[in-house]
Short mmCIF file of C-alpha atoms in Angstrom, two decimals:
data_model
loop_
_atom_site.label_atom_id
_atom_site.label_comp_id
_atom_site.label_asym_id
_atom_site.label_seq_id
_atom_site.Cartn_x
_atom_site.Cartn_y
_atom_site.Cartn_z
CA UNK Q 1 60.88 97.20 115.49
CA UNK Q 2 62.65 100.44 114.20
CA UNK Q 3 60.99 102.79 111.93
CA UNK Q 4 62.30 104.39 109.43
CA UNK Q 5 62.17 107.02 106.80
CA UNK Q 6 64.26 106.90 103.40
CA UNK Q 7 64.36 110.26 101.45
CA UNK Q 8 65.20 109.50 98.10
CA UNK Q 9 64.65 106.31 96.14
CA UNK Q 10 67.65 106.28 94.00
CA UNK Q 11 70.72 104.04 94.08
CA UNK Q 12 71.23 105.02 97.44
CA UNK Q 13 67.72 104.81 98.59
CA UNK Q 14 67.67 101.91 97.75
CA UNK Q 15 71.06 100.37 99.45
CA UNK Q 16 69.30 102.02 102.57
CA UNK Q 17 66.13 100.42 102.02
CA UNK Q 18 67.18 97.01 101.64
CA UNK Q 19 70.26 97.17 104.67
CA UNK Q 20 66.86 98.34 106.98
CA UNK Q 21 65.27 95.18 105.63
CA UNK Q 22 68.16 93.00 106.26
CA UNK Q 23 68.48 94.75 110.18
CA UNK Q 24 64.62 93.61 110.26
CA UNK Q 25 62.81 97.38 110.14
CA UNK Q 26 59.67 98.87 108.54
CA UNK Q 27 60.76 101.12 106.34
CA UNK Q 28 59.06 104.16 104.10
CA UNK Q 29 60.57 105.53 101.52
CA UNK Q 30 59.60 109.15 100.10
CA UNK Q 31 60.45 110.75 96.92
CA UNK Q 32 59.32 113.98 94.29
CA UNK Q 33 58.59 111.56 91.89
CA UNK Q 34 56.43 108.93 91.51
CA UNK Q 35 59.08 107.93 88.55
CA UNK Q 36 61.94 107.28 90.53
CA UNK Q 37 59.40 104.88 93.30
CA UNK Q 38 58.46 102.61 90.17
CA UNK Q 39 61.76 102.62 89.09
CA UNK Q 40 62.87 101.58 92.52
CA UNK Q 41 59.78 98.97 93.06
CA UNK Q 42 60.03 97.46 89.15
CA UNK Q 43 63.66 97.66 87.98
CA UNK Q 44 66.25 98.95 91.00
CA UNK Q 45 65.63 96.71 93.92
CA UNK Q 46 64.20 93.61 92.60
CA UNK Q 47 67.52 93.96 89.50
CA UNK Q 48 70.03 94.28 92.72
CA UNK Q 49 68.55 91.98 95.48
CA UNK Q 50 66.46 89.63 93.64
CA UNK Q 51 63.12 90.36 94.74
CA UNK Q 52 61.18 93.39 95.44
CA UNK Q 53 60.57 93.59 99.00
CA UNK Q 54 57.03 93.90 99.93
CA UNK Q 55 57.58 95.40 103.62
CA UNK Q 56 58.56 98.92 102.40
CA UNK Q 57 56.11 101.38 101.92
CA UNK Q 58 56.19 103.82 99.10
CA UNK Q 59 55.26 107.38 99.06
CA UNK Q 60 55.59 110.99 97.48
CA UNK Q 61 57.06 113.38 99.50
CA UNK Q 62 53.57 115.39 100.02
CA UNK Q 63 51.91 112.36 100.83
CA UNK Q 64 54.54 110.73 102.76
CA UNK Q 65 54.08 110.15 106.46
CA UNK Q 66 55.71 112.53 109.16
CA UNK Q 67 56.63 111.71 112.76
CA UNK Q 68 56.67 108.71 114.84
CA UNK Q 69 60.35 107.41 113.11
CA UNK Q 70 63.15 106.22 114.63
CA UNK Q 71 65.93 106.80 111.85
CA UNK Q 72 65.11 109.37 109.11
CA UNK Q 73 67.47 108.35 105.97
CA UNK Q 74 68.15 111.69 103.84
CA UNK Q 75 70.02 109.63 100.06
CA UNK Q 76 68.83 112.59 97.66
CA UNK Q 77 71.20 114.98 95.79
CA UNK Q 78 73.59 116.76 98.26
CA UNK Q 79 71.65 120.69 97.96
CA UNK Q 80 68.86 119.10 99.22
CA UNK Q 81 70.56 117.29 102.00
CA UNK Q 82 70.43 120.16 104.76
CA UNK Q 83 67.01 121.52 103.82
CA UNK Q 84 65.96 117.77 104.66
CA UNK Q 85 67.60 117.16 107.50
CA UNK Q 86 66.00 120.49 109.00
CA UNK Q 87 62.77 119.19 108.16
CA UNK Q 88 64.08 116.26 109.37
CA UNK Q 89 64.79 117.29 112.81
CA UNK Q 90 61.81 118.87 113.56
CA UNK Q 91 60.02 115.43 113.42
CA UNK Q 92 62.36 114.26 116.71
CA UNK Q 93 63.58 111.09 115.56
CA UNK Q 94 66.42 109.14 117.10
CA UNK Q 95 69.06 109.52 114.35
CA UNK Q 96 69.00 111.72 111.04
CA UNK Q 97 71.60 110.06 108.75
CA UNK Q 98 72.23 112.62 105.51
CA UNK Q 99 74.28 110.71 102.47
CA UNK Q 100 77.56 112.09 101.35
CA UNK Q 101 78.41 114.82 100.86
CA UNK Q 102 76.58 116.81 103.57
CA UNK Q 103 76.09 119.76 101.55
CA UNK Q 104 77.42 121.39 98.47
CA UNK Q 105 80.53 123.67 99.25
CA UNK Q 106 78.77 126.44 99.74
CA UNK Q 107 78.25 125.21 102.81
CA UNK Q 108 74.64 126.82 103.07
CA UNK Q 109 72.58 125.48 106.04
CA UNK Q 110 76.34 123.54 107.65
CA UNK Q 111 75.88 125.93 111.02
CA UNK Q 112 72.30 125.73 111.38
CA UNK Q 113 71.65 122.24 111.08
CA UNK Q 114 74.92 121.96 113.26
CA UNK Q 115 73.11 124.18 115.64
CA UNK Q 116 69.89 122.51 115.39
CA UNK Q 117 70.73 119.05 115.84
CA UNK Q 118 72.80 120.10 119.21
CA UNK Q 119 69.42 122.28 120.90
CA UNK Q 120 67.40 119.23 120.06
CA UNK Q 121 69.78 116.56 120.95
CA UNK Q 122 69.50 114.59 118.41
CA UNK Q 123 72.61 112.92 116.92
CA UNK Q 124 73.05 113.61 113.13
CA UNK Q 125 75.45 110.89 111.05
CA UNK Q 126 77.09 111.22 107.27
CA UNK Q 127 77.14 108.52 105.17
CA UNK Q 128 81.05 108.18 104.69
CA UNK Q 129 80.58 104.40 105.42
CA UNK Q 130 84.36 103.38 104.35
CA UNK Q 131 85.16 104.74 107.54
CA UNK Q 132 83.68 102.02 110.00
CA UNK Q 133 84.30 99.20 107.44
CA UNK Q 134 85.68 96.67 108.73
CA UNK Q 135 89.57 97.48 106.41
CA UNK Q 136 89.70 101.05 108.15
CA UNK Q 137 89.16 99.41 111.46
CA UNK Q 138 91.43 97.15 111.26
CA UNK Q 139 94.07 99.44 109.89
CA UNK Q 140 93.47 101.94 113.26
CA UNK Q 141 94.02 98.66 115.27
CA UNK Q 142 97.14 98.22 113.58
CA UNK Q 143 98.70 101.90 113.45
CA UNK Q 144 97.54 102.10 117.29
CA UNK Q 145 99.50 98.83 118.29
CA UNK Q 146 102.94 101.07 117.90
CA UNK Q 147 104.24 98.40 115.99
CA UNK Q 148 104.84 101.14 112.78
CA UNK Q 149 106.31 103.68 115.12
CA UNK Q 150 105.47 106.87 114.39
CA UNK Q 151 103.18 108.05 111.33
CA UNK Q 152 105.44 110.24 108.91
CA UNK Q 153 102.62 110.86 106.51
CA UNK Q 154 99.66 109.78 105.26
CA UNK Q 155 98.30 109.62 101.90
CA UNK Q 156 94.39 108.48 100.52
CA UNK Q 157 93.71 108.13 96.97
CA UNK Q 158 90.13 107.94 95.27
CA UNK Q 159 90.48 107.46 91.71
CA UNK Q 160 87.57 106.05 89.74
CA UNK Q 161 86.50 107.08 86.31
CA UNK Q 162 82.88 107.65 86.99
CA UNK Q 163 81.11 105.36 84.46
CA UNK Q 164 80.76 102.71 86.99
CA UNK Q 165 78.40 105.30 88.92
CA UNK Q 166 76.64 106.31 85.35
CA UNK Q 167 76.20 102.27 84.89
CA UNK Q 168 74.59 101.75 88.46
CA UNK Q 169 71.94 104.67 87.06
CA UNK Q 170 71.20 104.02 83.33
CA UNK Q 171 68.55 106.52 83.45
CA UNK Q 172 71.36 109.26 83.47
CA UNK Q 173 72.86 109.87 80.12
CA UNK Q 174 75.87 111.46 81.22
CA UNK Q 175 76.92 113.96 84.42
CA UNK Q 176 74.62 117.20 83.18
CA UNK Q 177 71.70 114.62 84.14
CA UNK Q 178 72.28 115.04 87.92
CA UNK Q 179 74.14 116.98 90.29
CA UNK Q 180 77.61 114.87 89.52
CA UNK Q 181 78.42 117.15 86.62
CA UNK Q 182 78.13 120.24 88.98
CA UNK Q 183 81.03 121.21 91.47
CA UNK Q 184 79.11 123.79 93.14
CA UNK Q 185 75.96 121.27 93.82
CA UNK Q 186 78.35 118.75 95.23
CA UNK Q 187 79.46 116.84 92.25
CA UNK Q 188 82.62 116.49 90.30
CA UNK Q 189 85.71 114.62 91.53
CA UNK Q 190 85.65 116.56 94.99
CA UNK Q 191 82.18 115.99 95.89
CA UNK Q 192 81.48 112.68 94.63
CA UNK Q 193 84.72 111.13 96.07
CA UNK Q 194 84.95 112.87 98.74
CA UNK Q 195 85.41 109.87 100.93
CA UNK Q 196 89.09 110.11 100.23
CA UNK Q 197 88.88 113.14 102.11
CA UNK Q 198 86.87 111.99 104.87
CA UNK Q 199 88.89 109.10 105.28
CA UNK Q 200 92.17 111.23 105.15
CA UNK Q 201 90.52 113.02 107.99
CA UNK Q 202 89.75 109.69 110.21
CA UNK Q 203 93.14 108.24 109.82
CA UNK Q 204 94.56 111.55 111.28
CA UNK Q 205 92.06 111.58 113.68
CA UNK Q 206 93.17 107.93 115.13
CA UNK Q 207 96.96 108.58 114.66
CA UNK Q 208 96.28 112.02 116.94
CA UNK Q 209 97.09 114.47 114.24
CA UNK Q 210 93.91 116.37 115.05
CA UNK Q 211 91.95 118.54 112.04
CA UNK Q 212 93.07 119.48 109.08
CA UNK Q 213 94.37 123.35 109.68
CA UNK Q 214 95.84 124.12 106.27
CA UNK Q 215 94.74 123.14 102.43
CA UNK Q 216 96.69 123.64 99.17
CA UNK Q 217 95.15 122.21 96.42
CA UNK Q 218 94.77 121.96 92.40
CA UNK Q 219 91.70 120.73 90.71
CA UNK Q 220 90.93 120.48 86.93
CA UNK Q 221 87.59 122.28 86.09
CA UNK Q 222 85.65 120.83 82.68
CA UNK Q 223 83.36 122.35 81.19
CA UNK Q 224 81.04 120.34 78.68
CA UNK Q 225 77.46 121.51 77.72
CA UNK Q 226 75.62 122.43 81.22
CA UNK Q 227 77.94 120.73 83.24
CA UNK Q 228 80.82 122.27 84.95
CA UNK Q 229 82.86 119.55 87.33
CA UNK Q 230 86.05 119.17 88.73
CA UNK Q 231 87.30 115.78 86.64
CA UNK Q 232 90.35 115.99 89.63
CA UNK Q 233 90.95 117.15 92.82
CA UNK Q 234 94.46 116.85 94.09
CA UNK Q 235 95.00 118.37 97.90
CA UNK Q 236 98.01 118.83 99.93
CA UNK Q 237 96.97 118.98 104.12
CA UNK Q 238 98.62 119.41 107.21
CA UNK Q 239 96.74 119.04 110.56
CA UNK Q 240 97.00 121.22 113.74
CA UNK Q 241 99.78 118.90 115.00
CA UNK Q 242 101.44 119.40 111.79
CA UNK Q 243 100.95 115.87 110.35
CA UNK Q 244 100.97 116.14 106.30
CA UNK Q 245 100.35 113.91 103.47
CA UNK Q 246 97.64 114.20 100.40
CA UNK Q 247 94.70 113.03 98.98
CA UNK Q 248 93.94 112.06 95.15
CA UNK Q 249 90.20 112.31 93.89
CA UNK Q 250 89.40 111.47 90.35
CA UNK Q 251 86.65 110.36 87.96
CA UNK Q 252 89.27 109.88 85.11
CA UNK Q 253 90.85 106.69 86.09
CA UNK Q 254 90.55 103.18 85.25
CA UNK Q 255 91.01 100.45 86.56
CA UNK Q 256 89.80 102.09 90.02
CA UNK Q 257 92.28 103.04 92.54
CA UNK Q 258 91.25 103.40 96.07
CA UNK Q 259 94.11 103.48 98.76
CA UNK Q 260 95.44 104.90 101.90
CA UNK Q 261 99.12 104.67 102.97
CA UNK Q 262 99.97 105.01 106.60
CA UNK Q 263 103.44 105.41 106.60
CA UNK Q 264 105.47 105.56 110.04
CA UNK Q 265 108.59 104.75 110.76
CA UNK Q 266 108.76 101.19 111.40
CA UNK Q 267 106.64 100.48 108.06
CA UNK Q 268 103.38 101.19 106.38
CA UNK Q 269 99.82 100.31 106.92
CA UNK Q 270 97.46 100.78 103.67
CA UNK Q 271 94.14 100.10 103.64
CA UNK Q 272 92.76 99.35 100.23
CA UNK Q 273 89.36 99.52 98.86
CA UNK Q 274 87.91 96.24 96.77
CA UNK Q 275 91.20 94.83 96.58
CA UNK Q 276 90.11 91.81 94.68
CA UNK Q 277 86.23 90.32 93.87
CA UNK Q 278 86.04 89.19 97.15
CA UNK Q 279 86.29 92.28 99.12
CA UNK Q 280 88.81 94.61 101.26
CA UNK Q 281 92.07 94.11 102.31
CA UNK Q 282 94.82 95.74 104.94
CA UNK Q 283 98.50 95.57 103.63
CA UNK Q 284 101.47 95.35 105.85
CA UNK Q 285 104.56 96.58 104.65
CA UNK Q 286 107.83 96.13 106.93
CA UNK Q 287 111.20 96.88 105.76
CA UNK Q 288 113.41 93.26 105.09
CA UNK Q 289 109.72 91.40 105.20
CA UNK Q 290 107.23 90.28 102.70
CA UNK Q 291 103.78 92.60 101.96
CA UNK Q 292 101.49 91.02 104.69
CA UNK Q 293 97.66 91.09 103.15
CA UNK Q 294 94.95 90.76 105.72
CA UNK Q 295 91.86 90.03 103.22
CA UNK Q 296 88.51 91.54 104.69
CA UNK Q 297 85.93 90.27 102.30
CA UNK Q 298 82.59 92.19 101.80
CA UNK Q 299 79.88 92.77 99.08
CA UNK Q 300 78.85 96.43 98.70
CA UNK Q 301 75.28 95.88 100.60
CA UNK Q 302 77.44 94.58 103.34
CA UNK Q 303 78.98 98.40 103.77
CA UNK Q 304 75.48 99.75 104.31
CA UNK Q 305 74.35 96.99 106.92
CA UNK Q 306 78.10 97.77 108.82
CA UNK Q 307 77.06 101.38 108.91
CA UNK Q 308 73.36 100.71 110.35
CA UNK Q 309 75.18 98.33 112.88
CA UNK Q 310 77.40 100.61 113.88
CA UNK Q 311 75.13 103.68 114.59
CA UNK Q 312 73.05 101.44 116.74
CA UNK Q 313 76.31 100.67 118.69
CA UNK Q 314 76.51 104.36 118.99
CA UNK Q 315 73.51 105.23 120.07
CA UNK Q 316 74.61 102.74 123.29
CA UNK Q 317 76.87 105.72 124.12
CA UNK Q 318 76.15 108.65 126.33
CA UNK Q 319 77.97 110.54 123.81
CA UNK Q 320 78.85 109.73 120.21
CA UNK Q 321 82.47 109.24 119.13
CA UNK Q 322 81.35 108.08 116.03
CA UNK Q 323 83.83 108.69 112.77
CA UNK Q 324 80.60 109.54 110.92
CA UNK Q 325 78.80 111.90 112.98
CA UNK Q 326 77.91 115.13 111.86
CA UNK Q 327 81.07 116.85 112.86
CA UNK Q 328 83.22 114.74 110.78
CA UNK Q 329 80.95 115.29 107.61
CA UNK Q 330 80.82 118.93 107.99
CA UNK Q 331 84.53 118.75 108.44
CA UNK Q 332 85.02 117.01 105.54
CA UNK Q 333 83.12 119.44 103.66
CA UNK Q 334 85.14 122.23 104.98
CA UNK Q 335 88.23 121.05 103.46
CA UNK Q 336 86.09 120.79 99.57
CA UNK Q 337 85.01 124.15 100.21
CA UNK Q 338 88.64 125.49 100.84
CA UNK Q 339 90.57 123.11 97.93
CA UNK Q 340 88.14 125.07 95.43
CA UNK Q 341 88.89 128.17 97.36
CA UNK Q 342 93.22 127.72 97.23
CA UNK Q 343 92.65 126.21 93.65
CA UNK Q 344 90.65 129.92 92.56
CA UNK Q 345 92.57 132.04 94.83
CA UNK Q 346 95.96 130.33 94.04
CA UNK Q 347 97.26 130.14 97.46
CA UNK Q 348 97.33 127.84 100.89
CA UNK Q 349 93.72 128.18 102.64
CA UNK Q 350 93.47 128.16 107.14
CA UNK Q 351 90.29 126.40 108.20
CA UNK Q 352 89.73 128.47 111.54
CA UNK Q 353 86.82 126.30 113.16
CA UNK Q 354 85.96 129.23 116.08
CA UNK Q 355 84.02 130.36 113.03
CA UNK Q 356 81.86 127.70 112.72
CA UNK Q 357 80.57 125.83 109.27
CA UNK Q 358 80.91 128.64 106.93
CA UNK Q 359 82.56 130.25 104.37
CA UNK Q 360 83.88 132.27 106.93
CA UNK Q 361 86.01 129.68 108.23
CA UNK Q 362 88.00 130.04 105.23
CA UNK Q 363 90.82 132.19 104.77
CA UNK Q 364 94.92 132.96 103.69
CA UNK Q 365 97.07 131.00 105.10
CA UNK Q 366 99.88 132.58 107.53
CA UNK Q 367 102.70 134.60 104.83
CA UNK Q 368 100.02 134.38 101.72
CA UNK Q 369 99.95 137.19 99.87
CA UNK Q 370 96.71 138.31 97.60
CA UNK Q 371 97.26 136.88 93.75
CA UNK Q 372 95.44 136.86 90.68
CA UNK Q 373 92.61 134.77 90.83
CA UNK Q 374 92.68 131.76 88.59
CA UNK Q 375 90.19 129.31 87.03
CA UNK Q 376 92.48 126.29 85.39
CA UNK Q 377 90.80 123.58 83.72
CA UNK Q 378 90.06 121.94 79.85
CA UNK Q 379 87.16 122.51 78.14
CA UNK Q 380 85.05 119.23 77.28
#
């Protein structure tokens, strides 16, 4: 049986905790404060999945026990993801699996727990789970058949006004309660829903479009009390094969909107997140022909259990092509850090990779000229 280790005992902590139940593990789960573990025990888990589940073993960080684990789970807010997963690492487990986003944009602590992770061989994952649900495979399937033609463009939207997420943790009172209302801890529109990005990234990994090279984005900065979030993030891409499209992130809208459009030249694919109560869906669109809808259905513990199932497929491998390994999230992450950077600096942003997971990485894009920095947004 696989041990494991859950930092954090939040909303995510918990989904963790009780997917590592369902794959039949022994799991501990660690946290700062013994608040959030009763919380978890007495309202969370037993509120979600019916019961609380007597085979997982609570514990405060300093008390909390270290080595001997098979997965270490790292679900607490993103500035604390890296600092974890260094401690992490130093246990030698199997797998270290830190929640999304990786890191705030900063991108403190991207190239050494990059670095790390590689000298101890130890294969790192991000928790951008939409991406080996069972919708975006089938959608790859589809777009690699040929039977599209060629992808012209490809668009992902996240748009979700964020008081589903506030709802899911009543003991926040608004976004200044927690990293969400911060862009530069990982929260706001970009952070939060960054899967949009991610998932951008995957499709144009499978159609062979390669990274993203170039970003041009606008985002709308808020201001209200403490907090200071991006309320929406709207990027313009193009890969190193010179594939281009956009991606949509929002915490504004309602009813939710989460869709990606492959769009080639035979048709579209789209892949589209909770397309009705029962779950995903794939849409095929042909020109002269009737919207095809493949339904995928799924309940939202189901997308944790996929993602535990499918890093134990992984680990099978002698070397991980996973679409949620540590490169991808760190890639992902890249791109946030540079759509702040074009939205400030007003101009296209290059994402030169030789320079590794840093700020550094970042720079003008080919014929942009220095401008006046800006700093758009509303205040709340």
């Amino acid at each position: 049986m696989r041990r494991i280790k859950i930092y954090g005992a939040g909303s995510i902590g918990n989904h963790l905790a009780h997917a590592s139940r369902r794959m039949g593990w022994n799991v501990t789960v660690c946290d700062v404060s013994s608040a959030a573990l009763e919380r978890m025990r007495h309202q969370i888990y037993p509120s979600r999945y019916g019961q609380w589940d007597d085979g997982i073993s609570l514990h405060l960080n300093r008390d909390a026990p270290v080595g001997g684990f098979d997965h270490i789970f790292i679900g607490t807010p993103p500035e604390s993801h890296l600092p974890l997963a260094l401690e992490a690492l130093n246990e030698q487990p199997t797998t270290v699996i830190v929640e999304k986003p990786v890191c705030p944009p900063s991108l403190a602590l991207a190239q050494e727990v990059w670095t790390a992770a590689k000298a101890r061989k130890i294969r790192v994952y991000v928790g951008y789970d939409h991406v080996v649900g069972r919708a975006a495979q089938r959608a790859e399937e589809l777009v690699s058949s040929g039977e599209f033609g060629e992808t012209q463009t490809l668009d992902v939207e996240f748009r979700e006004h964020w008081g589903g997420i506030f709802a899911a943790h009543p003991w926040l009172d608004g976004p200044a309660d927690s990293y969400l209302g911060f862009w530069e801890k990982g929260g706001g529109a970009s952070g939060e829903h960054s899967h949009a990005i991610n998932l951008w990234q995957h499709f144009a990994h499978a159609v062979g479009a390669g990274r993203v090279a170039e970003v041009d984005a606008r985002l709308r900065y808020v201001t209200d009390g403490l907090a200071d979030y991006d309320d929406l993030c709207l990027v313009n891409l193009r890969t190193e094969h010179g594939l281009m499209g956009r991606v949509v992130q929002d915490v504004v809208t309602t009813p939710h909107r989460k869709r990606a459009r492959i769009q080639g030249t035979n048709g579209a694919v789209e892949w589209v997140c909770n397309y009705n109560a029962d779950g995903d869906a794939v849409v095929l669109l042909r020109p002269g022909k009737p919207d095809e809808v493949l339904s995928l259905p799924k309940k939202r513990p189901d997308d944790f259990v996929r993602e535990l199932e499918h890093i134990e497929a992984d680990l099978k491998t002698a070397e991980s092509n996973s679409g949620i390994r540590l490169e991808r999230g760190l890639d992902t992450m890249l791109v946030v850090a540079a759509a702040h950077r074009s939205e400030q600096q007003g101009r296209r942003i290059h994402l030169d990779y030789d320079q590794g997971y840093s700020l550094n990485a970042l720079s003008p894009a080919e014929g942009e000229s220095e401008r006046q920095t800006v700093r758009s947004g509303r205040e709340g």
